[in-house]
Amino acid sequence: MSDNISNNKKKQLLFRLLGVIALLIIVNIAAYRWYAQLDLTRDKKYSTTAATHQFLKSLKGKVHVTVFLKGKNIPAAFKNLSVSTEEMLKTFSNNSDQRVTYDFIDPTEGNDTAVLGTLARYHITGYPVTISSEGGGSEQKMVYAWALVSYKPDNGAPGRSMPVFLQETNSMILSKTILSRSEMLLEYNLANTILKLQKDQQDFVAYLTGNGEIFSPEIASLFSTVGSQYGLDTVNLQSQPSLNPQRYKAVIINRPFLAFSELDQFKIDQYIMNGGKVIFAIDAVKASIDSFRTKETFMAMPVDLQLNDMLFHYGVRINNDLVLDAAASEGIPVNSEGSAQPKMFPWSYFPILQPGAAGHPISKNLDGVFARFASSIDISKSNDKIKKTALLTTSAYSKTEGAPAAIMFKTILDAPNPATFTKKNLPVAVLLEGAFTSAFNGQYSNEVADYMKANNLILKPAAPATGKILVLSDADILLNEISEEEQRPMEMGVYRFKKSYRYDNITFLQNALTYLIDEQNLLAAREKSFENRILDPKRIEAEKSQWQLIAIVVPVLLVGLLALIYTYLRKRKYTGK
């Protein structure tokens, strides 16, 4: 009888064991095929925005992402970026119903000629790092913080690929802050690349000429930046009867120095009323640091482009003044007595602009935008139907100087007195959004009337509700400097006297164009902000022994307590006491 009971218990145990194993297998298969996650982080680090989620749900093709950020013993910051990239791609795959797939490759392993060929074809370069070698010493290794996104359309069209740089960087010296910022922007950088690949036709941007707009090597970086994402045409405003928003999604008006006639303004106005987006990059004051090469004082002169009435009708006015910033500005090197090397002195006329208080996705998470001889912008408080957002501003210690203004070299040596900088956060870049009304609605000259009749044009009195205009009061934001040693264009945002660092001018332009043109609103992903939860070093030092004791003793006590409880329950069960 006892043998039968024993056999039954063994069978029950065996069935339970087999049931647990079967359950584990089913759970693992389900987890592999149907990936899901619950993001409990405060800043939603492992979730995508609603716009990205919807975009991935509606993909019109299959996407494969090859990530080259892999390898043994790579630095912890790169390892974290690699893990974050994998987590983001898992989320992309889940949101797209597995239409997004991915793999990780170490380009330094195996000397694979196909992989090396791919790196060369897409100009993917590595970053040298020092790692621990197996022999106990150290060695140099190349780390590739890149991914290659490949897209194959469902309609049978040829597939296409584009590389993505996963590492956001302004400096040649990497830091945890830079790599943490890279993690924040993973969603946007990957989703935006997929969006570009999915488009059957390239969007075009027009660079206007005809009013003395700058057309020299200083726009090389601008053309390279815009041309890498969009088709780019130069368009003479006077030679066009009208600007077609179906052909050109956006228009850039960059540093004109000749006044705009009424017909010029009419063409721009009607382009906006028909749904076109415009970036005005205007120098309201003409000034250049190169004037110091020949004289110690030069005059900064106002420029009248006849645009202020039209711009004020839309919601802003660019003032004929210069903004000075005592707290955030670049410097100028000056040779001082007794010193072999020039000393950098802060130059208040070269402000480092910061994102506006609104936290708009165009400017959020930017690490400063470099400006030179910028002007202030007045924002009209009338017309509540137009949303006005200050994207870039000076610091809380600012002031203005009206033009004409004498700019003297000797003032470089004078330290700024914060007490005289009484203005705060002066706008230098303002975004206007809404249903603009035409500046010519019911009021235009006979010349405009004749022009409309001759070209069969009908005045459109108002823009759609999605109208957008970006106004910059410093064209230098979109220009690059020329390297004096090599006589070639540098990147936008690189200062000639600080070549190891690049301000976020390029990113600002890219974000602005994406926001103006992109109807998917993927730029919302740039609003993500991860909080660095850094431990207090003073508390660590003071409470180190206490927490070490807790970490060692408490688990041992808990195990001992559980053992006592288990022994007591077992004894009670079999003794009946």
XYZ file of C-alpha atoms in Angstrom:
577
model
C 0.000 0.000 0.000
C 2.782 2.396 0.968
C 4.621 1.530 -2.274
C 1.550 2.540 -4.316
C 1.299 5.874 -2.451
C 5.018 6.464 -3.023
C 4.684 5.730 -6.750
C 1.691 8.053 -7.039
C 3.653 10.862 -5.381
C 6.565 10.275 -7.766
C 4.194 10.425 -10.748
C 2.643 13.636 -9.434
C 6.074 15.186 -8.978
C 7.080 14.062 -12.470
C 3.903 15.518 -14.018
C 4.437 18.788 -12.148
C 8.040 18.956 -13.335
C 7.038 18.261 -16.936
C 4.271 20.857 -16.645
C 6.692 23.509 -15.370
C 9.159 22.708 -18.186
C 6.381 22.871 -20.799
C 5.154 26.182 -19.372
C 8.674 27.658 -19.475
C 9.084 26.550 -23.114
C 5.737 28.102 -24.096
C 6.548 31.356 -22.284
C 9.961 31.571 -23.974
C 8.501 30.910 -27.434
C 5.802 33.539 -26.844
C 8.371 36.043 -25.557
C 10.558 35.454 -28.604
C 7.739 35.820 -31.126
C 5.687 38.536 -29.415
C 8.039 41.041 -27.822
C 6.430 43.406 -25.312
C 7.698 45.712 -22.625
C 6.346 47.858 -19.847
C 8.236 51.128 -19.500
C 8.108 52.199 -15.856
C 10.851 54.836 -16.147
C 9.840 58.396 -15.266
C 11.272 59.851 -18.496
C 9.904 57.015 -20.721
C 13.386 56.062 -21.840
C 12.269 52.819 -23.504
C 9.105 54.095 -25.211
C 8.549 55.839 -28.532
C 6.492 58.961 -29.106
C 3.003 58.672 -30.568
C 4.216 60.106 -33.909
C 7.012 57.537 -34.214
C 4.695 54.715 -33.160
C 2.116 55.664 -35.805
C 4.820 56.062 -38.470
C 6.237 52.592 -37.775
C 2.736 51.091 -37.864
C 2.227 52.477 -41.387
C 5.564 51.490 -42.963
C 5.344 50.847 -46.701
C 8.261 48.447 -46.824
C 10.644 46.310 -44.807
C 13.512 47.834 -42.856
C 16.738 46.190 -41.762
C 19.204 47.948 -39.496
C 22.812 46.764 -39.249
C 24.512 48.187 -36.157
C 28.319 48.272 -36.128
C 28.614 49.283 -32.461
C 29.707 45.930 -31.062
C 32.886 44.417 -29.671
C 34.644 42.927 -26.692
C 35.873 45.216 -23.936
C 34.586 48.403 -25.547
C 34.325 51.363 -23.110
C 31.286 51.349 -20.821
C 29.772 54.519 -22.349
C 29.800 52.938 -25.838
C 28.465 49.692 -24.384
C 25.546 51.582 -22.853
C 24.880 53.244 -26.208
C 24.950 49.836 -27.907
C 22.493 48.370 -25.371
C 20.201 51.410 -25.703
C 20.297 51.049 -29.499
C 19.258 47.405 -29.236
C 16.427 48.273 -26.847
C 15.194 50.994 -29.204
C 15.323 48.656 -32.213
C 13.361 46.038 -30.245
C 10.689 48.682 -29.670
C 10.777 49.655 -33.365
C 10.345 46.002 -34.352
C 7.419 45.557 -31.968
C 5.700 48.782 -33.078
C 6.063 47.861 -36.756
C 4.785 44.278 -36.392
C 8.307 42.967 -37.027
C 8.734 44.962 -40.268
C 11.885 46.385 -38.700
C 14.651 43.815 -38.182
C 18.213 44.314 -37.025
C 21.554 42.706 -36.321
C 24.837 43.729 -34.667
C 28.252 43.313 -36.313
C 31.764 43.933 -35.007
C 33.687 45.261 -38.052
C 37.029 44.606 -36.337
C 36.390 40.879 -35.942
C 37.275 38.391 -38.666
C 38.493 40.950 -41.216
C 35.332 40.404 -43.302
C 35.935 42.036 -46.695
C 32.183 42.482 -47.335
C 31.747 44.415 -44.070
C 34.865 46.507 -44.697
C 33.591 47.245 -48.196
C 30.264 48.449 -46.769
C 32.074 50.771 -44.357
C 34.120 52.254 -47.189
C 31.114 52.626 -49.523
C 29.133 54.645 -46.991
C 32.159 56.555 -45.599
C 31.701 55.017 -42.149
C 34.706 55.758 -39.975
C 35.677 54.487 -36.540
C 36.766 56.182 -33.350
C 39.996 54.976 -31.689
C 39.677 53.899 -28.043
C 42.037 52.225 -25.581
C 40.850 48.880 -24.196
C 42.312 46.195 -21.924
C 44.011 43.405 -23.844
C 43.830 39.718 -22.943
C 47.505 39.736 -21.977
C 46.885 42.237 -19.198
C 48.080 45.366 -21.004
C 46.174 47.808 -23.191
C 45.639 48.193 -26.912
C 43.985 50.498 -29.425
C 40.703 49.489 -31.030
C 38.375 51.191 -33.468
C 34.773 51.627 -32.325
C 32.126 52.251 -34.985
C 29.156 54.160 -33.540
C 27.190 53.741 -36.764
C 24.192 51.899 -38.125
C 23.224 51.199 -41.728
C 19.477 51.426 -42.389
C 18.258 49.519 -45.472
C 14.741 49.893 -46.848
C 12.969 47.619 -49.342
C 9.630 49.060 -50.596
C 6.583 46.808 -50.863
C 5.881 48.077 -54.398
C 8.962 46.309 -55.780
C 11.020 49.463 -56.286
C 14.782 49.156 -55.759
C 15.924 49.076 -52.161
C 18.015 51.882 -50.720
C 20.286 52.365 -47.730
C 21.568 55.231 -45.605
C 24.066 55.351 -42.704
C 23.166 56.806 -39.299
C 25.744 58.212 -36.898
C 24.565 57.086 -33.468
C 26.939 59.338 -31.554
C 25.930 62.964 -31.110
C 29.140 64.948 -30.806
C 30.290 68.563 -30.786
C 33.803 67.975 -29.536
C 36.704 65.763 -30.566
C 36.877 64.725 -26.894
C 34.067 62.334 -25.989
C 32.318 62.412 -22.633
C 29.531 60.593 -20.817
C 27.343 63.664 -21.354
C 27.738 63.445 -25.139
C 26.989 59.719 -25.206
C 24.006 60.188 -22.872
C 22.692 62.799 -25.294
C 23.197 60.272 -28.095
C 20.891 57.861 -26.265
C 18.216 60.565 -25.979
C 18.253 61.155 -29.741
C 18.328 57.522 -30.889
C 14.603 57.370 -31.614
C 14.613 60.525 -33.724
C 17.799 59.726 -35.661
C 16.673 56.205 -36.566
C 13.040 57.081 -37.348
C 14.000 60.136 -39.393
C 16.387 58.044 -41.504
C 13.671 55.472 -42.193
C 11.326 58.313 -43.202
C 13.863 59.669 -45.707
C 14.349 56.229 -47.230
C 10.596 55.626 -47.484
C 9.910 58.758 -49.530
C 9.446 57.923 -53.201
C 10.217 61.485 -54.253
C 12.708 63.829 -52.697
C 11.428 67.059 -51.175
C 13.007 70.205 -52.650
C 14.179 73.404 -50.971
C 14.838 76.686 -52.825
C 17.730 79.014 -51.975
C 16.608 82.432 -53.177
C 18.884 84.841 -55.019
C 18.318 88.193 -56.708
C 18.436 90.488 -53.667
C 22.138 90.343 -52.921
C 21.894 87.083 -50.954
C 25.244 85.635 -50.014
C 26.571 83.195 -52.612
C 30.172 82.436 -51.667
C 32.181 79.698 -49.884
C 30.492 80.780 -46.618
C 27.374 78.836 -47.679
C 29.240 75.588 -48.449
C 28.180 73.920 -45.174
C 24.588 75.135 -45.595
C 24.393 73.635 -49.095
C 26.006 70.398 -47.888
C 23.618 70.127 -44.928
C 20.455 70.842 -46.912
C 21.608 68.801 -49.914
C 22.188 65.712 -47.765
C 18.472 65.590 -46.889
C 16.630 67.403 -49.674
C 16.911 68.444 -53.277
C 18.305 71.983 -53.409
C 17.821 74.570 -56.163
C 18.993 78.158 -56.405
C 16.097 80.306 -57.597
C 16.313 83.926 -58.744
C 13.240 85.627 -57.295
C 13.024 88.253 -60.058
C 13.066 85.635 -62.841
C 10.113 83.674 -61.424
C 6.503 84.787 -61.948
C 5.683 82.964 -58.686
C 7.138 80.456 -56.243
C 5.470 77.049 -56.400
C 4.976 75.367 -52.986
C 4.266 72.081 -54.766
C 7.784 72.159 -56.189
C 9.559 73.749 -53.220
C 8.443 72.706 -49.734
C 10.549 75.461 -48.171
C 12.442 78.579 -49.210
C 15.601 79.982 -47.599
C 16.262 83.728 -47.780
C 19.798 84.094 -46.472
C 21.593 87.411 -45.832
C 20.120 89.630 -48.561
C 21.603 93.145 -48.774
C 19.408 94.616 -51.547
C 15.933 95.905 -50.711
C 12.924 93.782 -51.698
C 10.566 95.491 -54.114
C 6.816 95.271 -53.709
C 6.702 92.567 -56.396
C 9.386 90.577 -54.567
C 7.390 90.784 -51.353
C 4.209 89.838 -53.188
C 5.787 86.649 -54.552
C 7.022 85.616 -51.104
C 3.690 86.483 -49.477
C 1.687 84.427 -51.969
C 4.085 81.515 -51.637
C 3.319 81.509 -47.892
C -0.423 81.892 -48.472
C -0.340 78.825 -50.741
C 1.254 76.667 -48.061
C 4.977 77.315 -48.568
C 7.364 77.495 -45.606
C 10.029 80.227 -45.381
C 13.243 80.723 -43.413
C 14.237 84.393 -43.214
C 17.906 84.715 -42.148
C 18.349 88.488 -42.055
C 21.229 90.757 -41.066
C 19.575 93.985 -39.995
C 23.024 95.435 -39.251
C 26.096 95.063 -41.464
C 29.210 94.272 -39.413
C 32.234 91.988 -39.763
C 35.102 91.125 -37.434
C 37.404 91.121 -40.467
C 37.158 94.939 -40.463
C 39.660 94.861 -37.570
C 42.348 93.702 -40.021
C 42.696 97.229 -41.388
C 41.448 99.501 -38.599
C 40.811 99.491 -34.868
C 37.313 100.990 -35.160
C 34.588 100.330 -37.705
C 30.950 101.316 -38.022
C 28.139 98.765 -37.815
C 25.527 100.141 -40.209
C 21.780 99.424 -40.373
C 20.390 97.634 -43.414
C 16.921 98.461 -44.760
C 15.537 95.559 -46.782
C 11.943 96.864 -46.869
C 10.808 93.615 -45.217
C 9.849 94.794 -41.740
C 6.278 95.820 -42.590
C 5.555 92.408 -44.083
C 7.275 90.548 -41.236
C 5.446 92.640 -38.627
C 2.174 91.773 -40.360
C 3.064 88.110 -39.775
C 4.062 88.745 -36.129
C 7.681 89.947 -35.662
C 10.008 92.884 -36.265
C 13.797 92.671 -36.641
C 15.395 95.690 -34.991
C 18.346 97.630 -36.422
C 20.480 96.961 -33.366
C 23.107 94.552 -32.033
C 22.629 92.241 -29.060
C 25.449 91.871 -26.536
C 25.675 89.000 -24.054
C 27.835 89.208 -20.927
C 27.278 85.624 -19.751
C 27.402 83.416 -22.860
C 29.660 84.536 -25.696
C 32.699 83.480 -27.680
C 36.071 85.187 -27.423
C 38.655 86.898 -29.595
C 42.397 86.161 -29.290
C 44.524 89.197 -28.480
C 48.307 89.307 -28.261
C 49.216 90.542 -24.803
C 52.548 91.833 -23.597
C 54.911 89.237 -22.128
C 52.923 86.295 -23.485
C 53.959 84.119 -26.424
C 50.418 82.902 -27.016
C 47.385 85.127 -27.689
C 44.869 85.312 -24.861
C 41.154 84.822 -25.472
C 38.959 87.695 -24.326
C 35.145 87.353 -24.255
C 33.452 89.255 -27.072
C 29.877 90.151 -26.184
C 28.932 90.699 -29.835
C 29.353 86.938 -30.480
C 26.587 85.426 -28.286
C 26.113 81.698 -27.777
C 22.360 81.345 -28.145
C 20.390 79.018 -25.900
C 17.041 77.257 -26.458
C 14.012 79.362 -25.589
C 12.011 78.686 -22.458
C 9.219 76.947 -24.394
C 11.329 73.801 -24.969
C 10.376 73.485 -28.642
C 11.649 70.319 -30.426
C 13.593 72.439 -32.971
C 15.858 73.828 -30.278
C 15.464 71.496 -27.304
C 18.615 69.611 -26.274
C 20.818 71.877 -28.399
C 24.201 72.662 -26.878
C 24.434 76.316 -27.941
C 24.127 77.991 -31.367
C 26.909 80.335 -32.459
C 25.903 83.838 -33.609
C 27.880 86.901 -34.702
C 26.555 90.461 -34.603
C 22.954 89.352 -34.121
C 20.004 91.719 -33.750
C 17.022 91.537 -31.422
C 13.531 90.551 -32.528
C 10.321 92.161 -31.255
C 7.404 89.742 -31.030
C 3.991 91.262 -31.696
C 1.413 90.636 -28.979
C -1.486 91.137 -31.371
C -3.134 88.438 -33.474
C -3.554 85.522 -31.083
C -4.270 83.227 -34.027
C -0.557 83.149 -34.816
C 1.559 81.120 -32.405
C 4.908 82.817 -31.752
C 7.769 80.820 -30.210
C 11.206 82.160 -29.314
C 13.472 79.272 -30.334
C 16.853 80.864 -29.586
C 17.617 83.643 -27.107
C 20.524 85.333 -25.394
C 21.225 84.818 -21.678
C 19.715 86.689 -18.736
C 22.581 89.230 -18.917
C 22.089 90.999 -22.229
C 21.724 94.435 -23.747
C 21.333 96.079 -27.144
C 23.177 98.803 -29.071
C 21.377 100.738 -31.768
C 22.920 101.084 -35.232
C 24.892 102.907 -36.496
C 27.317 101.782 -33.788
C 31.061 102.222 -33.440
C 32.763 98.858 -32.808
C 36.170 99.472 -31.195
C 38.943 96.894 -30.881
C 40.087 98.263 -27.526
C 36.752 97.346 -25.924
C 37.727 93.678 -26.285
C 40.114 94.130 -23.368
C 37.380 95.550 -21.133
C 35.640 92.892 -19.037
C 31.833 93.071 -19.437
C 30.061 94.699 -16.504
C 26.983 92.530 -15.790
C 25.295 95.486 -14.075
C 24.904 97.227 -17.462
C 23.443 94.110 -19.129
C 19.909 94.559 -17.838
C 17.882 92.827 -20.574
C 16.993 89.160 -20.410
C 16.652 86.417 -23.014
C 16.469 88.553 -26.145
C 14.939 86.533 -29.028
C 17.183 85.935 -32.049
C 15.187 83.114 -33.684
C 11.375 83.109 -33.677
C 8.976 80.544 -35.134
C 5.570 81.744 -36.391
C 2.768 79.223 -36.933
C -0.862 79.483 -37.955
C -3.245 80.726 -40.609
C -1.413 83.846 -41.795
C -3.338 86.529 -43.637
C -1.826 88.109 -46.738
C 0.045 91.387 -46.313
C -1.491 92.341 -49.694
C -5.086 91.486 -48.860
C -7.086 94.502 -50.087
C -4.033 96.752 -50.377
C -1.608 96.603 -53.270
C -0.338 98.971 -55.920
C -1.238 99.200 -59.586
C 2.108 97.556 -60.348
C 1.094 94.445 -58.420
C -2.391 94.488 -59.977
C -0.889 94.669 -63.471
C 1.558 91.899 -62.631
C -1.232 89.614 -61.397
C -3.233 90.262 -64.556
C -0.268 89.669 -66.867
C 0.572 86.330 -65.199
C -3.012 85.129 -64.564
C -2.535 85.163 -60.802
C -5.316 85.342 -58.228
C -4.600 86.787 -54.796
C -4.909 84.209 -52.023
C -6.003 86.133 -48.891
C -5.000 83.600 -46.204
C -2.671 80.677 -45.618
C -3.757 77.237 -44.384
C -3.689 76.645 -40.638
C -0.391 74.782 -41.039
C 1.514 77.893 -42.156
C 5.067 78.197 -40.753
C 7.702 80.936 -40.914
C 11.089 80.942 -39.183
C 12.784 84.321 -38.664
C 16.469 84.610 -37.719
C 17.991 88.000 -36.930
C 21.508 86.810 -37.749
C 22.375 85.213 -41.084
C 25.710 84.048 -39.648
C 23.818 81.270 -37.857
C 23.512 79.533 -41.239
C 26.999 80.389 -42.533
C 30.383 78.772 -42.121
C 33.752 80.405 -41.672
C 36.805 79.843 -43.873
C 39.919 78.213 -42.422
C 42.739 80.736 -42.691
C 45.437 78.043 -42.787
C 43.844 75.762 -45.384
C 41.639 78.335 -47.128
C 38.685 75.996 -47.234
C 35.190 76.108 -45.713
C 34.742 74.784 -42.186
C 31.540 73.274 -40.824
C 28.686 75.515 -39.836
C 28.983 76.250 -36.118
C 32.786 75.944 -35.995
C 34.514 79.120 -34.809
C 37.802 79.957 -36.514
C 39.524 80.422 -33.157
C 38.069 77.266 -31.588
C 38.219 74.583 -34.243
C 38.050 71.614 -31.866
C 34.399 72.331 -31.050
C 31.295 72.623 -33.196
C 28.206 74.445 -31.959
C 24.785 73.072 -32.865
C 24.105 75.356 -35.845
C 23.876 72.409 -38.251
C 21.491 70.513 -35.971
C 19.364 73.636 -35.572
C 19.043 74.014 -39.371
C 18.277 70.310 -39.826
C 15.639 70.407 -37.096
C 14.096 73.579 -38.516
C 13.744 72.135 -42.026
C 12.385 68.860 -40.654
C 9.778 70.718 -38.601
C 8.767 72.946 -41.512
C 8.548 70.145 -44.083
C 7.897 66.874 -42.236
C 4.194 66.118 -41.866
C 4.880 63.035 -39.709
C 5.969 65.193 -36.741
C 8.839 62.805 -35.932
C 10.728 65.773 -34.498
C 8.626 65.341 -31.343
C 11.093 62.600 -30.393
C 13.728 65.289 -29.851
C 11.733 66.522 -26.872
C 12.858 63.488 -24.898
C 15.015 64.300 -21.925
C 16.701 61.703 -19.738
C 17.549 62.667 -16.190
C 21.068 61.807 -15.088
C 20.605 60.439 -11.600
C 24.092 61.033 -10.246
C 24.915 60.012 -6.677
C 26.028 62.701 -4.259
C 29.811 62.160 -3.794
C 29.793 63.732 -0.309
C 27.036 61.400 0.910
C 28.840 58.449 -0.664
C 31.968 59.261 1.330
C 30.073 59.870 4.571
C 27.732 56.849 4.370
C 29.964 54.382 2.552
C 30.583 52.054 5.531
C 26.924 52.120 6.576
C 25.630 50.978 3.180
C 28.391 48.395 2.769
C 27.344 46.899 6.116
C 23.685 46.869 5.090
C 24.502 45.297 1.717
C 26.518 42.484 3.329
C 24.751 41.802 6.651
C 21.049 42.240 5.750
C 20.971 39.513 3.018
C 22.727 37.069 5.389
C 20.224 37.813 8.167
C 17.289 37.381 5.782
C 18.598 34.019 4.579
C 19.094 32.926 8.195
C 15.590 34.042 9.161
C 14.039 32.182 6.233
C 16.015 29.071 7.188
C 14.685 29.267 10.754
C 11.107 29.724 9.548
C 11.479 26.804 7.128
C 12.936 24.550 9.850
C 10.170 25.486 12.285
C 7.387 24.798 9.764
C 8.934 21.499 8.715
C 9.346 20.376 12.337
C 5.753 21.348 13.116
C 4.448 19.446 10.100
C 6.149 16.157 10.914
C 6.009 16.242 14.735
C 2.604 17.828 15.084
C 3.978 20.374 17.557
